[in-house]
Protein backbone atom coordinates (compact mmCIF):
# COMPACT_ATOMS: atom_id res chain seq x y z
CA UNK A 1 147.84 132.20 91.91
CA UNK A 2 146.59 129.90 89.57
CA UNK A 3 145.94 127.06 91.54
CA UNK A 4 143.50 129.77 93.05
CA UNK A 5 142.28 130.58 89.49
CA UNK A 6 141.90 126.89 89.14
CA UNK A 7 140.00 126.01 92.19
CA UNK A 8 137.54 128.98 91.22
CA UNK A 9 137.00 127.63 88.19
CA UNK A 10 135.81 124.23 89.09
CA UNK A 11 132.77 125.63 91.44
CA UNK A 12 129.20 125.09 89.94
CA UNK A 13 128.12 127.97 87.84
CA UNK A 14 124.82 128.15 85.19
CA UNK A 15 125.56 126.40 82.59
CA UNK A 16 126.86 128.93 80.03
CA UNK A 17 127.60 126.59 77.12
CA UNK A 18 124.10 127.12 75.16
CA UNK A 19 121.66 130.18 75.22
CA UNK A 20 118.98 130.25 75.95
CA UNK A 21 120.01 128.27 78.48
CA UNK A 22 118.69 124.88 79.35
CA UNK A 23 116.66 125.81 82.24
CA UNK A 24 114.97 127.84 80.01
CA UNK A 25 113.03 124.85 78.07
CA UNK A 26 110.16 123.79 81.12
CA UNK A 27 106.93 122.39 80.55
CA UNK A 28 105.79 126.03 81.28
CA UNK A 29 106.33 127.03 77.61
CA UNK A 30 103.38 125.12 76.30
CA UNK A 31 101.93 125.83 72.51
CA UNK A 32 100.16 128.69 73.31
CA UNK A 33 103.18 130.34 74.05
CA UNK A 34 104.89 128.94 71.40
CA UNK A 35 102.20 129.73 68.82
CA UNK A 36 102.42 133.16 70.34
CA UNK A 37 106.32 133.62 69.52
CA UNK A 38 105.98 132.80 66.04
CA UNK A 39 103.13 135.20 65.43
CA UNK A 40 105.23 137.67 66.41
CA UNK A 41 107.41 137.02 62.59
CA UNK A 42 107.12 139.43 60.36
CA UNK A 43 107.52 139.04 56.31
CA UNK A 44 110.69 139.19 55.55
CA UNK A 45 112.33 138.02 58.79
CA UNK A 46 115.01 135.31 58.55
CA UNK A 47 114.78 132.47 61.14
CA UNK A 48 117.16 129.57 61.70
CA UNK A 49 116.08 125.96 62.48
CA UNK A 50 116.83 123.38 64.64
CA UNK A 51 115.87 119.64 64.89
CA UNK A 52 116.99 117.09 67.24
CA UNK A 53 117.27 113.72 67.33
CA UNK A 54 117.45 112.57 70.06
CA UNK A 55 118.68 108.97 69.87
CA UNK A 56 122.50 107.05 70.01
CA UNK A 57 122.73 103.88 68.98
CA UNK A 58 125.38 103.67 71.96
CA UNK A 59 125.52 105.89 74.98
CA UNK A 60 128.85 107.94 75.55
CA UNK A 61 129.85 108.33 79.20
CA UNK A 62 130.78 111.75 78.87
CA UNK A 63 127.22 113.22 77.54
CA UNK A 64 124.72 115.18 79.21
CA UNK A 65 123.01 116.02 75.65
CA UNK A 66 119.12 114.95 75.62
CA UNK A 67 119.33 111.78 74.46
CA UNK A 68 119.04 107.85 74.69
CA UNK A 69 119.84 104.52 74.01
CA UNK A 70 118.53 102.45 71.55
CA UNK A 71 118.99 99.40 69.25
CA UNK A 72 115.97 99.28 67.62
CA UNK A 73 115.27 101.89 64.68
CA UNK A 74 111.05 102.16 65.39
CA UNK A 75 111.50 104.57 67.99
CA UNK A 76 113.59 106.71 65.83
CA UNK A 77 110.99 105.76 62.76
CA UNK A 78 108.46 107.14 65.12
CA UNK A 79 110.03 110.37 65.97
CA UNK A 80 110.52 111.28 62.61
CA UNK A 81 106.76 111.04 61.85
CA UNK A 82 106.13 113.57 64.95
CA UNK A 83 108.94 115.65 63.51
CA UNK A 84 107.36 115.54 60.08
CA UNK A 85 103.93 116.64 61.49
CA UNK A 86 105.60 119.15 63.86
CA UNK A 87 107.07 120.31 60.30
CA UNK A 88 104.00 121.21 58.59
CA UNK A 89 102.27 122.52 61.62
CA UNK A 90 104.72 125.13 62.04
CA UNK A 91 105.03 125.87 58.81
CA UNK A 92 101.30 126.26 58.26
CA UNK A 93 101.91 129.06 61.21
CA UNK A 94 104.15 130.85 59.73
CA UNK A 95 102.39 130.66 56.24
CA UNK A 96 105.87 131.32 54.16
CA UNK A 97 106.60 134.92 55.73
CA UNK A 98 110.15 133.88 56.92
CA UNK A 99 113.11 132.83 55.45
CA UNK A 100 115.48 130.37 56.44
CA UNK A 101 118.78 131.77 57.06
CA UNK A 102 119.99 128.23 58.71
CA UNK A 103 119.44 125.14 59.81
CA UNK A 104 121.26 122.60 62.73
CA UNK A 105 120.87 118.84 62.94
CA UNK A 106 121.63 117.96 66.62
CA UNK A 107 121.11 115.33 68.74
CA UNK A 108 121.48 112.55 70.41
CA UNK A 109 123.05 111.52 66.75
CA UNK A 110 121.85 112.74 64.20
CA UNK A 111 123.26 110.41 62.18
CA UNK A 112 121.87 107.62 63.02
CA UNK A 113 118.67 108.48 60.56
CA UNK A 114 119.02 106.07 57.86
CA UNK A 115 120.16 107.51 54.74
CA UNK A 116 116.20 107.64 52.91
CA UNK A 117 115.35 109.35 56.17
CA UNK A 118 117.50 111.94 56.20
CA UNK A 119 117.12 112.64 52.51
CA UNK A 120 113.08 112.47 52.86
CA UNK A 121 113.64 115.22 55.88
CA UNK A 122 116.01 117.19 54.32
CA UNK A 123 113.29 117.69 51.43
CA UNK A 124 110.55 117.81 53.72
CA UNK A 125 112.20 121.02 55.00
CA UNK A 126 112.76 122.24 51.93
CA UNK A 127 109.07 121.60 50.57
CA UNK A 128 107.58 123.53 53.79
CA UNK A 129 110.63 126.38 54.28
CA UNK A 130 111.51 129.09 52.22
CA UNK A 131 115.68 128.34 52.30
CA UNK A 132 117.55 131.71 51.51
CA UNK A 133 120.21 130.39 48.44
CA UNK A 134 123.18 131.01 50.96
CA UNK A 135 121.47 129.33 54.30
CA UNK A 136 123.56 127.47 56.39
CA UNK A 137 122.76 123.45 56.60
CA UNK A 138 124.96 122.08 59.69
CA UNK A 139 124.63 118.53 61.48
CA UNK A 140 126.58 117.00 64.01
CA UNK A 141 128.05 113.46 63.04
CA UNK A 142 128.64 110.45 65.35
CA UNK A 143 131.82 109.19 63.22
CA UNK A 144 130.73 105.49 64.35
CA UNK A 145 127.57 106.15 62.05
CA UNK A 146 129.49 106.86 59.05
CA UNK A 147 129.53 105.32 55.87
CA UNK A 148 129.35 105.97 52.06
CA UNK A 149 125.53 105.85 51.65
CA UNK A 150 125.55 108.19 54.86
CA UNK A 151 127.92 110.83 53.83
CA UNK A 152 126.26 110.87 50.27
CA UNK A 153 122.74 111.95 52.03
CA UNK A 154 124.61 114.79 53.52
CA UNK A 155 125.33 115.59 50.27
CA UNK A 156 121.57 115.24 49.06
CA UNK A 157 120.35 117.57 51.96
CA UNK A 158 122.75 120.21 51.13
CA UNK A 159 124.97 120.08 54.45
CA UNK A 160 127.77 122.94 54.21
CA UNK A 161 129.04 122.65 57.51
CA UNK A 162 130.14 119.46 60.11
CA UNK A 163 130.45 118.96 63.31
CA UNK A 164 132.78 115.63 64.28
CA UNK A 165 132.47 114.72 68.15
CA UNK A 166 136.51 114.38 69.23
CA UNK A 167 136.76 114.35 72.68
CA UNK A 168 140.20 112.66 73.21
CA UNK A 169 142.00 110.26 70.84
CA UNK A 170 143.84 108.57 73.37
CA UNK A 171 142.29 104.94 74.00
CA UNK A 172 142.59 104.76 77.34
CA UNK A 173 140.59 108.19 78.08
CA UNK A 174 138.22 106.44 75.33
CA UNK A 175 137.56 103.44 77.21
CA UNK A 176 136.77 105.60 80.20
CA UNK A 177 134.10 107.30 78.53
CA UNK A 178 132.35 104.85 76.61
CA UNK A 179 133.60 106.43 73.33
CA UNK A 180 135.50 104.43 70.91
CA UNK A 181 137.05 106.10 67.54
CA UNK A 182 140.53 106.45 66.28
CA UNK A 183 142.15 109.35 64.54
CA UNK A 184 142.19 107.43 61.02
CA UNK A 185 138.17 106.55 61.54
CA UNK A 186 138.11 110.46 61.80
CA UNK A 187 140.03 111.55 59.39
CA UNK A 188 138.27 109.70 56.69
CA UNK A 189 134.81 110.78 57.49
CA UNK A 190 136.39 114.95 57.42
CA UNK A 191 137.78 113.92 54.03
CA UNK A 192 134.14 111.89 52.79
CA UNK A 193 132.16 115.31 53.99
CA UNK A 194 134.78 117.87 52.11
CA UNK A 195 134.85 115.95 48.80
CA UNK A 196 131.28 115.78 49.25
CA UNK A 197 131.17 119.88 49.34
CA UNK A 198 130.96 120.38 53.06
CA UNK A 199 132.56 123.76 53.02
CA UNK A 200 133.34 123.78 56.51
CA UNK A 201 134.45 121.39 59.27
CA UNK A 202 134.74 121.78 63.00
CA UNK A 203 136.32 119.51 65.76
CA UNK A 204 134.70 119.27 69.69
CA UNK A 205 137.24 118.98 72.32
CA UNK A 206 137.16 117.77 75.81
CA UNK A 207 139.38 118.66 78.72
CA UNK A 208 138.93 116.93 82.41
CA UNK A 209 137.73 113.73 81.29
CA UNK A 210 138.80 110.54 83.09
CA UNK A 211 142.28 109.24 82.59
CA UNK A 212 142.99 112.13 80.97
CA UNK A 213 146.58 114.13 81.33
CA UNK A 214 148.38 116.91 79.67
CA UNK A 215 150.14 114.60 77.68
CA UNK A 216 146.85 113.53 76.02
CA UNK A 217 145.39 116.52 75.59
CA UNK A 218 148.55 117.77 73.59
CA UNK A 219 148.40 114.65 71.62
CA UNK A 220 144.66 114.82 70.82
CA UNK A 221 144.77 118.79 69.87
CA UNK A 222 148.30 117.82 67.32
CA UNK A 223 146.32 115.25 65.71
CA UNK A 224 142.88 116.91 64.94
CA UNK A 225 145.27 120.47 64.48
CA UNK A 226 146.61 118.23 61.06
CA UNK A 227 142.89 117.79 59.59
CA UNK A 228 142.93 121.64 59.31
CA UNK A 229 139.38 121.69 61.07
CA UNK A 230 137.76 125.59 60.31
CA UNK A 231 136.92 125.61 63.79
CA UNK A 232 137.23 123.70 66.90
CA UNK A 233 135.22 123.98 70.27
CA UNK A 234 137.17 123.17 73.69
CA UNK A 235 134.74 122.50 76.16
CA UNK A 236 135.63 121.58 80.03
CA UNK A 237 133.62 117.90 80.93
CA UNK A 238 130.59 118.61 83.13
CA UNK A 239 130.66 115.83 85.98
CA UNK A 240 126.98 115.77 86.82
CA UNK A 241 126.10 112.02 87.60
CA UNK A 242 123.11 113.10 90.00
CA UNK A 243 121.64 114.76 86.51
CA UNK A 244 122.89 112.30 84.39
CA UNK A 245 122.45 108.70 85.76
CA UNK A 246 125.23 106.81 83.35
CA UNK A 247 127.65 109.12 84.13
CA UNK A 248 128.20 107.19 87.32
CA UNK A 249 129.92 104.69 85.02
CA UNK A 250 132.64 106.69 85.40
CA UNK A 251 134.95 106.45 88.69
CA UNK A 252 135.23 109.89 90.10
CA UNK A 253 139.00 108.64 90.94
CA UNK A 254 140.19 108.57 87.56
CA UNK A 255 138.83 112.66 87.33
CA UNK A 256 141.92 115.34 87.12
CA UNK A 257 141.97 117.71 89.83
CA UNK A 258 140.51 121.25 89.43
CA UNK A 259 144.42 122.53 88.92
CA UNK A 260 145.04 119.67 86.38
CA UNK A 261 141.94 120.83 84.30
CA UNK A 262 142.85 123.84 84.14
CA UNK A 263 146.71 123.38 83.06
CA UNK A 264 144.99 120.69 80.01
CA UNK A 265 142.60 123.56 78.96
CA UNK A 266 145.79 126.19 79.18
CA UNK A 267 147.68 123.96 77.25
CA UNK A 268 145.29 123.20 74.77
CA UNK A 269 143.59 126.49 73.89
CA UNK A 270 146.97 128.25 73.82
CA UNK A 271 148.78 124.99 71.02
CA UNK A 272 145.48 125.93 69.20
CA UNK A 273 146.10 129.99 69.08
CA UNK A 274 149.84 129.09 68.10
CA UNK A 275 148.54 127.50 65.03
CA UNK A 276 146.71 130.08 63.98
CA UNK A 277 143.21 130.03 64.76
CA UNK A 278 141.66 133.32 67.07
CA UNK A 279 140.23 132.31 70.43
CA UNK A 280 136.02 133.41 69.61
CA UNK A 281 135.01 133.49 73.33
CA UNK A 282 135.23 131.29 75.94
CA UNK A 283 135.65 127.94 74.07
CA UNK A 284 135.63 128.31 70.78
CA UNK A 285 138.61 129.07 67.93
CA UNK A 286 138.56 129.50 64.17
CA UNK A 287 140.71 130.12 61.29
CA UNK A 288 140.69 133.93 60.63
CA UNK A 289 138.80 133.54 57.32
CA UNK A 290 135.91 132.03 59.05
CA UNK A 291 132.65 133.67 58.81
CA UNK A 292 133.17 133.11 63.42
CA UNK A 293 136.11 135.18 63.65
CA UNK A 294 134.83 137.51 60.85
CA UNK A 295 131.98 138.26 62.87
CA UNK A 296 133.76 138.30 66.38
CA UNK A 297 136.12 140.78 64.79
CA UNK A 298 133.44 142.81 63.56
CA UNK A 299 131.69 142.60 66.90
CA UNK A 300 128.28 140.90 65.51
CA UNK A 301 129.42 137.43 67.02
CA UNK A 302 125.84 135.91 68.41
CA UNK A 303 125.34 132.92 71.31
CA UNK A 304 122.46 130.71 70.63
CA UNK A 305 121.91 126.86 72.06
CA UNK A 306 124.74 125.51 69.99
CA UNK A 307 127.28 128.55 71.11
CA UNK A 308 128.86 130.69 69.58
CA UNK A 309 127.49 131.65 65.91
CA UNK A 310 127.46 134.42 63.05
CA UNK A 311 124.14 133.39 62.83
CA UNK A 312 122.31 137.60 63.05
């Protein structure tokens, strides 16, 4: 029965990770559309932001985020002065009648802004938006980007929640994906963003990834389980090489089987649960003092392109 379970699982569906979904964002939405949508804010309303950045100093494998490559930072100092423009154009439209409830650095890697630049656009925001006192500032850090002077302009922009990439610890599924970091590298950038007064921390896993097994799945969920994360996402790896060009780097041989990836996602979600975190949907889990749970159990959990959120 559930090698049948697991065979079902592995067929194609819609991609059900982010909503709106991908498919959603076409060149058919041009500004006038756009411009339309925000017209239709009223005083009062609260809104939530998102900006991506969508560069890596090195590409992962694994990823079929909307993002690429570079070494040199003048394509990222480039962006940023579209992204600043985009800023106060869209602030001009909305001429101060909503209020930021939240806002999400994605990416690509967000983190590889140098620190001036992500202190300039964290107060560029701030200058343009009307931030609610209690709004939600939450990024998504490449730990390879990490140091001191970065994890002190988290603290300038007012970041209360992280998001650490985690994958797999083990080196050899590592390897496979392009993806280097160690537990201790990851450890020390949770601890730099809590005594920095990130209030809230949470780990991405990955199940089916090359050279994976149920012994390092285990492993990897035990070791991020002792850096008391206040949530953690388990996602399934999306093998989609004829969408995502570098993911041919990776030999289709070294893939588990359909039944294997769905013993590793078993295994994982239920050593997870055990510690104490509630299962929020499909993939994600958080301690039951999380604002996620609290909302889930109060039945006012929300989905938006980053998942699942109490975001209203």
């Amino acid at each position: 029965m559930q090698s049948e379970i697991a065979v079902k699982l592995s067929e194609n569906v819609p991609r059900y990770t982010s909503y709106p979904t991908a498919p959603h964002f076409h060149s058919g939405i041009d500004a006038a559309i756009y411009r339309g949508w925000l017209e239709t804010l009223e005083s009062g309303d609260e809104i939530s932001l998102y900006l991506h950045i969508p560069y890596c100093d090195k590409l992962c494998w694994f990823c079929a985020c909307h993002t690429k490559q570079t070494h040199q930072y003048e394509p990222v100092a480039a962006y940023l002065r579209s992204l600043n423009a985009e800023i106060v154009t869209i602030a001009g439209l909305l001429s101060g009648k909503a209020h930021v409830r939240a806002i999400h650095f994605g990416g690509g890697s967000p983190t590889i802004l140098r620190p001036d630049d992500m202190v300039a656009l964290g107060a560029a925001l701030r200058d343009s938006f009307d931030f609610l006192p209690d709004a939600t500032v939450s990024i998504e850090i490449e730990t390879n980007d990490m140091d001191k002077a970065r994890l002190d302009a988290l603290a300038q922009i007012g970041v209360t929640r992280a998001s650490l990439g985690v994958q797999d610890f083990d080196p050899q599924v590592q390897k496979a994906i392009n993806r280097e970091q160690s537990f201790l590298q990851t450890k020390a950038v949770v601890d730099g963003v809590r005594s920095r007064g990130v209030e809230s921390v949470n780990l991405d896993l990955l199940y089916g990834l090359p050279n994976q097994t149920r012994e390092t799945i285990c492993s990897t969920v035990a070791q991020a389980l002792t850096l008391e994360p206040d949530r953690m996402a388990l996602f399934g790896y999306a093998h989609v090489p004829w969408f995502k060009k570098h993911q041919t780097m990776i030999d289709e041989a070294w893939l588990p089987s359909p039944t294997e990836r769905f013993a590793q996602s078993q295994l994982a979600a239920r050593a997870i649960v055990a510690k104490g975190y509630e299962a929020i949907g499909l993939d994600h889990f958080a301690k039951p003092d999380d604002a996620l749970a609290i909302a889930a159990r109060a039945g006012v959990l929300h989905r938006n392109f980053q998942g699942y959120t109490e975001d209203r």
